[in-house]
Amino acid sequence: MERGGRWPGDGTAVLGVGLVAVGVVAWSALSPPLGDAVGACCLASAGLLVGFLAGSRRHVRVPEQAVEPSGDATISFTREGTVVSWNWAAERLFGYGAEHAIGRPMAQVGIHDVTDRRRAEQDRAASVAREQAALAEAERERDFAQLVIANAPIGIGVLEGPDHRARMVNPRTVELSGTTAAKLLGRSIDELVPEVAHVVRPVIDRVYDSGKPAVLRELAVPLPNGTTIYADVTYAPLPGDGGKPAGVIYLAQDVSDRKQAEAERQGLLAIAERARAEAESANRAKDEFLATLTHELRNPLAAIRNAVITARLDEPRRERALEIAWRQVDQLVRIVEDLLEVTRISRGRIQLRKERVSLATVLERVVERVRPQLDERGHALSVSLPSRGVELDADPARLEQVLDNLLVNAAKYTAPGGHIDVTGEYQGEEVVLRVRDNGRGIALEMLPRVFDLFAQAEGTLDRAECGLGIGLTVVQKLVELHGGRVAAFSEGPGTGAEFVVRLP
């Protein structure tokens, strides 16, 4: 209470541990000449309750000249609540005189101190106001959290219980799942993601046991529409009673685009690596081809040179020398023709002149041409065709070229004294030609590349004897120009080889 102040009021007034006044009330602090303020004096309208609260244990009496003329009931009392003054208006209000009231407790004269009760009521009111404010703030925080969760760009949900059932899912979770919230809520983890439940369940159990978050990276989750999404999923415990988690909250980030981009990047890296390996292989093949070409050209030229020298100096051996020279010239012509043929085929400059041809006729001309080479190496050749013959629509010159290359290849890769079989037959709408030898065979890893340009199997024979490796490339290209296909078969080195041509 400030010194010298006044506090008008309407209704019930409470001052310190003093009294209650009902009605129009005016409270005044006691001022000099009484010295320092020791209490308060209350003046009320006629018929109303008024009181004074002493500020010290000593009795303080309001001067009679100040209260007696007043028409308001004026009462003074000690801090302990003992009445020390009682004017005539108080006598009229309460019905008994000062001699009966002075010295008695206020409660006995009808004045009750309700300060503690009012203070408690005020405290309760303040507490209720604080609780209401806190509740309003909590509701605002809750609404804000719900707004954030509802608009979050990641899937958020809560799993509860031993079966890890969905208690809450946000719209992004529903969107990622490709279904509805009603089909998610209340479902166990085995029902939500049956395909990966065996992966997810142990992680959630570990979160319950440890109370620490856990993360699954790039979890593949099949969807009802048949597609699969990839997600980084974080599982974290929700605080519960006794320090144990009451549930698990998950945050699912869709990383399908990142996964696809990574797969594409890896694919491009793989393509680049294959291209690099193929380029290196092609470069090695080129080097090997040039080295082989050197041998292929040098050997016939050396033989021709020696034959010419012999023919000039040694009359008795002239005929044999000329025969050798002719054969080597033929070999050189074949090399050049094969090179030119590959170039023409690769540039699309070959045009087929198809006609109805007899396979027997074609084979007869080819065998006649390669017979010297077969005889030189001591190979036995067998040809088997149906008695009714085999006819097909083909370019006869190109078909001869195919069979010529296959027979020369068989003779070259078969040790002296070997055996070569040629067969032809109808199979459905196709004519099937087979050239089989009992030569060195083909390594299994070489089979997929046997028709590649410049490819040749490693062997024990001299490099020059192996040839340039372009004859089979010519075979494949010419067969494909006819709308057919060719394949090589072998069980490995030392088992021989078979080439099968299928033509429409």
mmCIF file of N, CA and C in Angstrom, residues 208-298:
data_model
loop_
_atom_site.group_PDB
_atom_site.id
_atom_site.type_symbol
_atom_site.label_atom_id
_atom_site.label_comp_id
_atom_site.label_asym_id
_atom_site.label_seq_id
_atom_site.Cartn_x
_atom_site.Cartn_y
_atom_site.Cartn_z
ATOM 1 N N TYR A 208 13.419 -50.403 -30.625
ATOM 2 C CA TYR A 208 12.746 -50.597 -29.339
ATOM 3 C C TYR A 208 13.751 -50.994 -28.264
ATOM 4 N N ASP A 209 14.643 -51.912 -28.592
ATOM 5 C CA ASP A 209 15.570 -52.441 -27.591
ATOM 6 C C ASP A 209 16.633 -51.423 -27.193
ATOM 7 N N SER A 210 17.146 -50.687 -28.165
ATOM 8 C CA SER A 210 18.252 -49.770 -27.882
ATOM 9 C C SER A 210 17.804 -48.355 -27.554
ATOM 10 N N GLY A 211 16.588 -48.006 -27.996
ATOM 11 C CA GLY A 211 16.141 -46.638 -27.801
ATOM 12 C C GLY A 211 16.852 -45.643 -28.699
ATOM 13 N N LYS A 212 17.533 -46.150 -29.730
ATOM 14 C CA LYS A 212 18.281 -45.282 -30.637
ATOM 15 C C LYS A 212 17.742 -45.415 -32.062
ATOM 16 N N PRO A 213 17.855 -44.348 -32.852
ATOM 17 C CA PRO A 213 17.370 -44.407 -34.239
ATOM 18 C C PRO A 213 18.180 -45.396 -35.078
ATOM 19 N N ALA A 214 17.572 -45.843 -36.173
ATOM 20 C CA ALA A 214 18.232 -46.728 -37.136
ATOM 21 C C ALA A 214 17.776 -46.327 -38.532
ATOM 22 N N VAL A 215 18.615 -46.606 -39.521
ATOM 23 C CA VAL A 215 18.344 -46.169 -40.892
ATOM 24 C C VAL A 215 18.477 -47.345 -41.851
ATOM 25 N N LEU A 216 17.535 -47.438 -42.787
ATOM 26 C CA LEU A 216 17.620 -48.384 -43.901
ATOM 27 C C LEU A 216 17.808 -47.572 -45.179
ATOM 28 N N ARG A 217 18.878 -47.860 -45.906
ATOM 29 C CA ARG A 217 19.188 -47.121 -47.123
ATOM 30 C C ARG A 217 18.662 -47.853 -48.353
ATOM 31 N N GLU A 218 18.026 -47.087 -49.224
ATOM 32 C CA GLU A 218 17.551 -47.590 -50.523
ATOM 33 C C GLU A 218 16.749 -48.875 -50.357
ATOM 34 N N LEU A 219 15.790 -48.833 -49.440
ATOM 35 C CA LEU A 219 14.892 -49.971 -49.229
ATOM 36 C C LEU A 219 13.962 -50.088 -50.431
ATOM 37 N N ALA A 220 13.966 -51.237 -51.079
ATOM 38 C CA ALA A 220 13.111 -51.469 -52.245
ATOM 39 C C ALA A 220 11.732 -51.916 -51.776
ATOM 40 N N VAL A 221 10.710 -51.116 -52.071
ATOM 41 C CA VAL A 221 9.349 -51.391 -51.610
ATOM 42 C C VAL A 221 8.438 -51.588 -52.821
ATOM 43 N N PRO A 222 7.999 -52.814 -53.097
ATOM 44 C CA PRO A 222 7.045 -53.040 -54.194
ATOM 45 C C PRO A 222 5.697 -52.403 -53.874
ATOM 46 N N LEU A 223 5.065 -51.809 -54.881
ATOM 47 C CA LEU A 223 3.770 -51.155 -54.709
ATOM 48 C C LEU A 223 2.668 -52.001 -55.337
ATOM 49 N N PRO A 224 1.401 -51.743 -54.936
ATOM 50 C CA PRO A 224 0.282 -52.520 -55.496
ATOM 51 C C PRO A 224 0.170 -52.424 -57.014
ATOM 52 N N ASN A 225 0.643 -51.309 -57.598
ATOM 53 C CA ASN A 225 0.523 -51.156 -59.056
ATOM 54 C C ASN A 225 1.623 -51.877 -59.827
ATOM 55 N N GLY A 226 2.466 -52.614 -59.118
ATOM 56 C CA GLY A 226 3.500 -53.390 -59.777
ATOM 57 C C GLY A 226 4.846 -52.703 -59.874
ATOM 58 N N THR A 227 4.902 -51.417 -59.557
ATOM 59 C CA THR A 227 6.181 -50.714 -59.590
ATOM 60 C C THR A 227 6.900 -50.869 -58.250
ATOM 61 N N THR A 228 8.127 -50.421 -58.216
ATOM 62 C CA THR A 228 8.937 -50.483 -57.000
ATOM 63 C C THR A 228 9.554 -49.117 -56.750
ATOM 64 N N ILE A 229 9.451 -48.653 -55.503
ATOM 65 C CA ILE A 229 10.121 -47.411 -55.138
ATOM 66 C C ILE A 229 11.282 -47.746 -54.208
ATOM 67 N N TYR A 230 12.250 -46.842 -54.185
ATOM 68 C CA TYR A 230 13.393 -46.983 -53.285
ATOM 69 C C TYR A 230 13.340 -45.827 -52.291
ATOM 70 N N ALA A 231 13.525 -46.134 -51.010
ATOM 71 C CA ALA A 231 13.393 -45.112 -49.977
ATOM 72 C C ALA A 231 14.485 -45.270 -48.933
ATOM 73 N N ASP A 232 14.984 -44.114 -48.456
ATOM 74 C CA ASP A 232 15.818 -44.083 -47.260
ATOM 75 C C ASP A 232 14.869 -43.886 -46.084
ATOM 76 N N VAL A 233 14.827 -44.849 -45.165
ATOM 77 C CA VAL A 233 13.859 -44.814 -44.066
ATOM 78 C C VAL A 233 14.601 -44.731 -42.739
ATOM 79 N N THR A 234 14.253 -43.710 -41.931
ATOM 80 C CA THR A 234 14.809 -43.555 -40.589
ATOM 81 C C THR A 234 13.743 -43.926 -39.569
ATOM 82 N N TYR A 235 14.097 -44.802 -38.633
ATOM 83 C CA TYR A 235 13.194 -45.217 -37.561
ATOM 84 C C TYR A 235 13.734 -44.664 -36.243
ATOM 85 N N ALA A 236 12.858 -43.974 -35.470
ATOM 86 C CA ALA A 236 13.276 -43.368 -34.203
ATOM 87 C C ALA A 236 12.241 -43.690 -33.126
ATOM 88 N N PRO A 237 12.684 -43.852 -31.866
ATOM 89 C CA PRO A 237 11.750 -44.199 -30.786
ATOM 90 C C PRO A 237 10.909 -43.009 -30.352
ATOM 91 N N LEU A 238 9.650 -43.275 -29.989
ATOM 92 C CA LEU A 238 8.783 -42.282 -29.364
ATOM 93 C C LEU A 238 8.827 -42.501 -27.856
ATOM 94 N N PRO A 239 9.122 -41.460 -27.050
ATOM 95 C CA PRO A 239 9.243 -41.643 -25.598
ATOM 96 C C PRO A 239 7.950 -42.188 -24.999
ATOM 97 N N GLY A 240 8.113 -43.102 -24.038
ATOM 98 C CA GLY A 240 6.970 -43.684 -23.348
ATOM 99 C C GLY A 240 7.213 -43.750 -21.855
ATOM 100 N N ASP A 241 6.341 -44.421 -21.117
ATOM 101 C CA ASP A 241 6.470 -44.549 -19.671
ATOM 102 C C ASP A 241 7.660 -45.423 -19.318
ATOM 103 N N GLY A 242 8.304 -45.062 -18.214
ATOM 104 C CA GLY A 242 9.405 -45.883 -17.725
ATOM 105 C C GLY A 242 10.630 -45.853 -18.606
ATOM 106 N N GLY A 243 10.723 -44.863 -19.476
ATOM 107 C CA GLY A 243 11.888 -44.774 -20.336
ATOM 108 C C GLY A 243 11.858 -45.694 -21.532
ATOM 109 N N LYS A 244 10.809 -46.512 -21.658
ATOM 110 C CA LYS A 244 10.703 -47.419 -22.794
ATOM 111 C C LYS A 244 9.920 -46.748 -23.925
ATOM 112 N N PRO A 245 10.300 -46.998 -25.180
ATOM 113 C CA PRO A 245 9.580 -46.379 -26.301
ATOM 114 C C PRO A 245 8.115 -46.815 -26.340
ATOM 115 N N ALA A 246 7.244 -45.840 -26.581
ATOM 116 C CA ALA A 246 5.822 -46.153 -26.726
ATOM 117 C C ALA A 246 5.486 -46.542 -28.159
ATOM 118 N N GLY A 247 6.398 -46.298 -29.047
ATOM 119 C CA GLY A 247 6.194 -46.610 -30.452
ATOM 120 C C GLY A 247 7.407 -46.171 -31.243
ATOM 121 N N VAL A 248 7.301 -46.262 -32.542
ATOM 122 C CA VAL A 248 8.401 -45.879 -33.432
ATOM 123 C C VAL A 248 7.854 -44.953 -34.507
ATOM 124 N N ILE A 249 8.521 -43.844 -34.702
ATOM 125 C CA ILE A 249 8.174 -42.938 -35.790
ATOM 126 C C ILE A 249 9.148 -43.186 -36.938
ATOM 127 N N TYR A 250 8.631 -43.170 -38.162
ATOM 128 C CA TYR A 250 9.508 -43.370 -39.318
ATOM 129 C C TYR A 250 9.431 -42.165 -40.245
ATOM 130 N N LEU A 251 10.533 -41.891 -40.890
ATOM 131 C CA LEU A 251 10.636 -40.846 -41.898
ATOM 132 C C LEU A 251 11.143 -41.508 -43.173
ATOM 133 N N ALA A 252 10.324 -41.489 -44.215
ATOM 134 C CA ALA A 252 10.659 -42.187 -45.465
ATOM 135 C C ALA A 252 10.884 -41.175 -46.583
ATOM 136 N N GLN A 253 12.106 -41.129 -47.095
ATOM 137 C CA GLN A 253 12.462 -40.233 -48.193
ATOM 138 C C GLN A 253 12.554 -41.029 -49.491
ATOM 139 N N ASP A 254 11.716 -40.679 -50.471
ATOM 140 C CA ASP A 254 11.733 -41.371 -51.766
ATOM 141 C C ASP A 254 13.021 -41.008 -52.509
ATOM 142 N N VAL A 255 13.849 -42.023 -52.771
ATOM 143 C CA VAL A 255 15.114 -41.796 -53.483
ATOM 144 C C VAL A 255 15.124 -42.555 -54.811
ATOM 145 N N SER A 256 13.935 -42.832 -55.342
ATOM 146 C CA SER A 256 13.854 -43.591 -56.596
ATOM 147 C C SER A 256 14.569 -42.871 -57.730
ATOM 148 N N ASP A 257 14.397 -41.552 -57.813
ATOM 149 C CA ASP A 257 15.065 -40.796 -58.879
ATOM 150 C C ASP A 257 16.577 -40.881 -58.724
ATOM 151 N N ARG A 258 17.028 -40.758 -57.466
ATOM 152 C CA ARG A 258 18.471 -40.857 -57.227
ATOM 153 C C ARG A 258 18.988 -42.245 -57.580
ATOM 154 N N LYS A 259 18.199 -43.262 -57.205
ATOM 155 C CA LYS A 259 18.585 -44.642 -57.505
ATOM 156 C C LYS A 259 18.653 -44.858 -59.015
ATOM 157 N N GLN A 260 17.653 -44.336 -59.735
ATOM 158 C CA GLN A 260 17.641 -44.485 -61.189
ATOM 159 C C GLN A 260 18.818 -43.753 -61.818
ATOM 160 N N ALA A 261 19.081 -42.539 -61.307
ATOM 161 C CA ALA A 261 20.207 -41.778 -61.844
ATOM 162 C C ALA A 261 21.521 -42.511 -61.594
ATOM 163 N N GLU A 262 21.644 -43.105 -60.409
ATOM 164 C CA GLU A 262 22.858 -43.859 -60.098
ATOM 165 C C GLU A 262 22.980 -45.084 -60.997
ATOM 166 N N ALA A 263 21.834 -45.767 -61.216
ATOM 167 C CA ALA A 263 21.857 -46.936 -62.102
ATOM 168 C C ALA A 263 22.245 -46.524 -63.518
ATOM 169 N N GLU A 264 21.686 -45.390 -63.966
ATOM 170 C CA GLU A 264 22.041 -44.911 -65.301
ATOM 171 C C GLU A 264 23.518 -44.539 -65.371
ATOM 172 N N ARG A 265 24.002 -43.921 -64.292
ATOM 173 C CA ARG A 265 25.422 -43.561 -64.267
ATOM 174 C C ARG A 265 26.296 -44.809 -64.319
ATOM 175 N N GLN A 266 25.914 -45.817 -63.508
ATOM 176 C CA GLN A 266 26.673 -47.061 -63.523
ATOM 177 C C GLN A 266 26.596 -47.731 -64.894
ATOM 178 N N GLY A 267 25.392 -47.646 -65.515
ATOM 179 C CA GLY A 267 25.247 -48.212 -66.851
ATOM 180 C C GLY A 267 26.147 -47.520 -67.860
ATOM 181 N N LEU A 268 26.194 -46.181 -67.762
ATOM 182 C CA LEU A 268 27.062 -45.434 -68.674
ATOM 183 C C LEU A 268 28.529 -45.757 -68.426
ATOM 184 N N LEU A 269 28.875 -45.909 -67.131
ATOM 185 C CA LEU A 269 30.252 -46.279 -66.817
ATOM 186 C C LEU A 269 30.583 -47.658 -67.378
ATOM 187 N N ALA A 270 29.603 -48.582 -67.257
ATOM 188 C CA ALA A 270 29.826 -49.933 -67.787
ATOM 189 C C ALA A 270 29.979 -49.899 -69.304
ATOM 190 N N ILE A 271 29.112 -49.079 -69.952
ATOM 191 C CA ILE A 271 29.214 -48.952 -71.413
ATOM 192 C C ILE A 271 30.566 -48.368 -71.803
ATOM 193 N N ALA A 272 30.966 -47.328 -71.049
ATOM 194 C CA ALA A 272 32.259 -46.715 -71.345
ATOM 195 C C ALA A 272 33.400 -47.704 -71.130
ATOM 196 N N GLU A 273 33.277 -48.507 -70.055
ATOM 197 C CA GLU A 273 34.319 -49.497 -69.785
ATOM 198 C C GLU A 273 34.360 -50.554 -70.884
ATOM 199 N N ARG A 274 33.159 -51.002 -71.313
ATOM 200 C CA ARG A 274 33.127 -51.979 -72.407
ATOM 201 C C ARG A 274 33.694 -51.384 -73.688
ATOM 202 N N ALA A 275 33.322 -50.121 -73.941
ATOM 203 C CA ALA A 275 33.837 -49.471 -75.150
ATOM 204 C C ALA A 275 35.358 -49.354 -75.088
ATOM 205 N N ARG A 276 35.865 -49.014 -73.895
ATOM 206 C CA ARG A 276 37.319 -48.920 -73.749
ATOM 207 C C ARG A 276 37.976 -50.275 -73.977
ATOM 208 N N ALA A 277 37.370 -51.327 -73.348
ATOM 209 C CA ALA A 277 37.929 -52.669 -73.517
ATOM 210 C C ALA A 277 37.860 -53.113 -74.974
ATOM 211 N N GLU A 278 36.721 -52.799 -75.624
ATOM 212 C CA GLU A 278 36.587 -53.177 -77.035
ATOM 213 C C GLU A 278 37.579 -52.417 -77.903
ATOM 214 N N ALA A 279 37.787 -51.134 -77.557
ATOM 215 C CA ALA A 279 38.751 -50.352 -78.333
ATOM 216 C C ALA A 279 40.157 -50.917 -78.162
ATOM 217 N N GLU A 280 40.480 -51.275 -76.909
ATOM 218 C CA GLU A 280 41.797 -51.871 -76.675
ATOM 219 C C GLU A 280 41.924 -53.204 -77.396
ATOM 220 N N SER A 281 40.825 -53.991 -77.350
ATOM 221 C CA SER A 281 40.853 -55.278 -78.044
ATOM 222 C C SER A 281 40.989 -55.082 -79.550
ATOM 223 N N ALA A 282 40.247 -54.099 -80.081
ATOM 224 C CA ALA A 282 40.341 -53.824 -81.520
ATOM 225 C C ALA A 282 41.737 -53.348 -81.891
ATOM 226 N N ASN A 283 42.323 -52.555 -80.990
ATOM 227 C CA ASN A 283 43.676 -52.075 -81.269
ATOM 228 C C ASN A 283 44.677 -53.228 -81.274
ATOM 229 N N ARG A 284 44.504 -54.146 -80.299
ATOM 230 C CA ARG A 284 45.373 -55.323 -80.283
ATOM 231 C C ARG A 284 45.135 -56.179 -81.523
ATOM 232 N N ALA A 285 43.839 -56.332 -81.894
ATOM 233 C CA ALA A 285 43.526 -57.125 -83.084
ATOM 234 C C ALA A 285 44.137 -56.507 -84.333
ATOM 235 N N LYS A 286 44.112 -55.170 -84.369
ATOM 236 C CA LYS A 286 44.719 -54.491 -85.522
ATOM 237 C C LYS A 286 46.215 -54.775 -85.584
ATOM 238 N N ASP A 287 46.872 -54.673 -84.410
ATOM 239 C CA ASP A 287 48.311 -54.944 -84.381
ATOM 240 C C ASP A 287 48.607 -56.386 -84.792
ATOM 241 N N GLU A 288 47.786 -57.309 -84.256
ATOM 242 C CA GLU A 288 47.983 -58.714 -84.616
ATOM 243 C C GLU A 288 47.722 -58.935 -86.107
ATOM 244 N N PHE A 289 46.695 -58.250 -86.613
ATOM 245 C CA PHE A 289 46.379 -58.389 -88.037
ATOM 246 C C PHE A 289 47.526 -57.896 -88.915
ATOM 247 N N LEU A 290 48.077 -56.749 -88.549
ATOM 248 C CA LEU A 290 49.181 -56.217 -89.344
ATOM 249 C C LEU A 290 50.390 -57.144 -89.291
ATOM 250 N N ALA A 291 50.634 -57.701 -88.087
ATOM 251 C CA ALA A 291 51.761 -58.631 -87.983
ATOM 252 C C ALA A 291 51.505 -59.876 -88.825
ATOM 253 N N THR A 292 50.275 -60.392 -88.762
ATOM 254 C CA THR A 292 49.941 -61.583 -89.551
ATOM 255 C C THR A 292 49.968 -61.276 -91.041
ATOM 256 N N LEU A 293 49.462 -60.104 -91.409
ATOM 257 C CA LEU A 293 49.471 -59.716 -92.821
ATOM 258 C C LEU A 293 50.898 -59.666 -93.360
ATOM 259 N N THR A 294 51.799 -59.190 -92.514
ATOM 260 C CA THR A 294 53.206 -59.155 -92.928
ATOM 261 C C THR A 294 53.708 -60.549 -93.259
ATOM 262 N N HIS A 295 53.375 -61.509 -92.371
ATOM 263 C CA HIS A 295 53.780 -62.895 -92.636
ATOM 264 C C HIS A 295 53.081 -63.441 -93.874
ATOM 265 N N GLU A 296 51.786 -63.160 -93.983
ATOM 266 C CA GLU A 296 51.007 -63.695 -95.100
ATOM 267 C C GLU A 296 51.534 -63.194 -96.441
ATOM 268 N N LEU A 297 51.982 -61.966 -96.461
ATOM 269 C CA LEU A 297 52.515 -61.412 -97.708
ATOM 270 C C LEU A 297 53.972 -61.815 -97.927
ATOM 271 N N ARG A 298 54.733 -61.867 -96.843
ATOM 272 C CA ARG A 298 56.152 -62.179 -96.987
ATOM 273 C C ARG A 298 56.378 -63.612 -97.459
#
